[in-house]
């Protein structure tokens, strides 16, 4: 991992930890697998910290540019399926 997580300097330490945990779940879905329930719990906490849809899209975009991992697609899969989520990295 040679990239940084998108964070807001105004967040508390706890909020930063929780947002990083969410993005770690996204990584896990691509690199190994992640339980949909765990992803959704991390996403719900993420949304408490980042309630704005536009800010969410910006953070998702920044993370995808840095890592190649789509947070949107992982969350979408987790919402649609109650199972282990295993994503394949697109070759874009």
C-alpha atoms as a PDB file:
ATOM      1  CA  UNK A   1       0.000   0.000   0.000  1.00  0.00           C
ATOM      2  CA  UNK A   2       1.680   3.160  -1.237  1.00  0.00           C
ATOM      3  CA  UNK A   3      -1.155   5.621  -0.788  1.00  0.00           C
ATOM      4  CA  UNK A   4      -2.863   7.676   1.881  1.00  0.00           C
ATOM      5  CA  UNK A   5      -6.428   7.487   3.082  1.00  0.00           C
ATOM      6  CA  UNK A   6      -8.582  10.532   2.363  1.00  0.00           C
ATOM      7  CA  UNK A   7      -9.208  12.189   5.713  1.00  0.00           C
ATOM      8  CA  UNK A   8     -10.398  15.560   6.946  1.00  0.00           C
ATOM      9  CA  UNK A   9      -8.119  17.306   9.430  1.00  0.00           C
ATOM     10  CA  UNK A  10     -11.168  18.578  11.339  1.00  0.00           C
ATOM     11  CA  UNK A  11     -12.198  15.038  12.317  1.00  0.00           C
ATOM     12  CA  UNK A  12     -11.461  13.749  15.809  1.00  0.00           C
ATOM     13  CA  UNK A  13      -8.959  10.922  16.289  1.00  0.00           C
ATOM     14  CA  UNK A  14     -11.856   8.503  16.794  1.00  0.00           C
ATOM     15  CA  UNK A  15     -13.498   9.661  13.565  1.00  0.00           C
ATOM     16  CA  UNK A  16     -10.238   9.280  11.647  1.00  0.00           C
ATOM     17  CA  UNK A  17      -9.825   5.749  13.018  1.00  0.00           C
ATOM     18  CA  UNK A  18     -13.400   4.892  12.006  1.00  0.00           C
ATOM     19  CA  UNK A  19     -13.014   6.302   8.475  1.00  0.00           C
ATOM     20  CA  UNK A  20      -9.709   4.459   8.032  1.00  0.00           C
ATOM     21  CA  UNK A  21     -11.457   1.303   9.278  1.00  0.00           C
ATOM     22  CA  UNK A  22     -14.114   1.760   6.581  1.00  0.00           C
ATOM     23  CA  UNK A  23     -11.500   2.120   3.832  1.00  0.00           C
ATOM     24  CA  UNK A  24      -9.644  -0.889   5.268  1.00  0.00           C
ATOM     25  CA  UNK A  25     -12.857  -2.891   4.803  1.00  0.00           C
ATOM     26  CA  UNK A  26     -12.912  -1.776   1.158  1.00  0.00           C
ATOM     27  CA  UNK A  27      -9.305  -2.945   0.746  1.00  0.00           C
ATOM     28  CA  UNK A  28     -10.139  -6.252   2.400  1.00  0.00           C
ATOM     29  CA  UNK A  29     -13.019  -6.823  -0.037  1.00  0.00           C
ATOM     30  CA  UNK A  30     -10.529  -6.583  -2.906  1.00  0.00           C
ATOM     31  CA  UNK A  31      -7.467  -8.231  -1.375  1.00  0.00           C
ATOM     32  CA  UNK A  32      -9.145 -11.107   0.499  1.00  0.00           C
ATOM     33  CA  UNK A  33     -12.838 -10.941   1.308  1.00  0.00           C
ATOM     34  CA  UNK A  34     -15.069  -9.113   3.761  1.00  0.00           C
ATOM     35  CA  UNK A  35     -18.396  -9.912   5.372  1.00  0.00           C
ATOM     36  CA  UNK A  36     -21.197  -7.760   3.995  1.00  0.00           C
ATOM     37  CA  UNK A  37     -22.412  -7.086   7.547  1.00  0.00           C
ATOM     38  CA  UNK A  38     -18.972  -5.802   8.589  1.00  0.00           C
ATOM     39  CA  UNK A  39     -18.832  -3.558   5.525  1.00  0.00           C
ATOM     40  CA  UNK A  40     -22.286  -2.148   6.249  1.00  0.00           C
ATOM     41  CA  UNK A  41     -21.466  -1.489   9.921  1.00  0.00           C
ATOM     42  CA  UNK A  42     -18.305   0.375   8.886  1.00  0.00           C
ATOM     43  CA  UNK A  43     -20.273   2.262   6.208  1.00  0.00           C
ATOM     44  CA  UNK A  44     -22.979   3.306   8.681  1.00  0.00           C
ATOM     45  CA  UNK A  45     -20.300   4.736  10.971  1.00  0.00           C
ATOM     46  CA  UNK A  46     -18.641   6.406   7.970  1.00  0.00           C
ATOM     47  CA  UNK A  47     -21.995   8.055   7.115  1.00  0.00           C
ATOM     48  CA  UNK A  48     -22.292   9.395  10.676  1.00  0.00           C
ATOM     49  CA  UNK A  49     -18.973  11.150  10.128  1.00  0.00           C
ATOM     50  CA  UNK A  50     -19.585  12.070   6.471  1.00  0.00           C
ATOM     51  CA  UNK A  51     -23.340  12.636   6.088  1.00  0.00           C
ATOM     52  CA  UNK A  52     -22.999  14.710   2.899  1.00  0.00           C
ATOM     53  CA  UNK A  53     -23.437  12.687  -0.306  1.00  0.00           C
ATOM     54  CA  UNK A  54     -21.156  15.074  -2.213  1.00  0.00           C
ATOM     55  CA  UNK A  55     -18.387  14.727   0.394  1.00  0.00           C
ATOM     56  CA  UNK A  56     -18.842  10.939   0.339  1.00  0.00           C
ATOM     57  CA  UNK A  57     -18.440  10.934  -3.455  1.00  0.00           C
ATOM     58  CA  UNK A  58     -15.311  13.078  -3.190  1.00  0.00           C
ATOM     59  CA  UNK A  59     -13.730  10.809  -0.567  1.00  0.00           C
ATOM     60  CA  UNK A  60     -14.694   7.690  -2.549  1.00  0.00           C
ATOM     61  CA  UNK A  61     -13.189   9.223  -5.699  1.00  0.00           C
ATOM     62  CA  UNK A  62      -9.979  10.252  -3.913  1.00  0.00           C
ATOM     63  CA  UNK A  63      -9.608   6.769  -2.441  1.00  0.00           C
ATOM     64  CA  UNK A  64     -10.267   5.078  -5.789  1.00  0.00           C
ATOM     65  CA  UNK A  65      -7.713   7.294  -7.563  1.00  0.00           C
ATOM     66  CA  UNK A  66      -5.116   6.450  -4.915  1.00  0.00           C
ATOM     67  CA  UNK A  67      -5.848   2.729  -4.508  1.00  0.00           C
ATOM     68  CA  UNK A  68      -7.803   1.558  -7.545  1.00  0.00           C
ATOM     69  CA  UNK A  69     -10.536   0.247  -5.213  1.00  0.00           C
ATOM     70  CA  UNK A  70     -14.153   1.326  -5.697  1.00  0.00           C
ATOM     71  CA  UNK A  71     -15.854   1.989  -2.368  1.00  0.00           C
ATOM     72  CA  UNK A  72     -19.155   2.543  -4.181  1.00  0.00           C
ATOM     73  CA  UNK A  73     -19.144  -0.927  -5.763  1.00  0.00           C
ATOM     74  CA  UNK A  74     -18.186  -2.650  -2.508  1.00  0.00           C
ATOM     75  CA  UNK A  75     -20.975  -0.906  -0.579  1.00  0.00           C
ATOM     76  CA  UNK A  76     -23.426  -1.684  -3.393  1.00  0.00           C
ATOM     77  CA  UNK A  77     -22.505  -5.386  -3.260  1.00  0.00           C
ATOM     78  CA  UNK A  78     -22.756  -5.411   0.533  1.00  0.00           C
ATOM     79  CA  UNK A  79     -26.243  -3.860   0.383  1.00  0.00           C
ATOM     80  CA  UNK A  80     -27.423  -6.418  -2.178  1.00  0.00           C
ATOM     81  CA  UNK A  81     -25.895  -9.548  -0.645  1.00  0.00           C
ATOM     82  CA  UNK A  82     -25.649 -11.014   2.833  1.00  0.00           C
ATOM     83  CA  UNK A  83     -22.444 -12.937   2.261  1.00  0.00           C
ATOM     84  CA  UNK A  84     -18.706 -12.593   1.894  1.00  0.00           C
ATOM     85  CA  UNK A  85     -17.815  -9.881  -0.586  1.00  0.00           C
ATOM     86  CA  UNK A  86     -14.868 -10.561  -2.890  1.00  0.00           C
ATOM     87  CA  UNK A  87     -14.186  -7.890  -5.486  1.00  0.00           C
ATOM     88  CA  UNK A  88     -11.943  -8.004  -8.526  1.00  0.00           C
ATOM     89  CA  UNK A  89      -9.855  -4.955  -9.296  1.00  0.00           C
ATOM     90  CA  UNK A  90     -10.724  -3.515 -12.693  1.00  0.00           C
ATOM     91  CA  UNK A  91      -7.939  -3.075 -15.187  1.00  0.00           C
ATOM     92  CA  UNK A  92      -8.570   0.557 -16.055  1.00  0.00           C
END
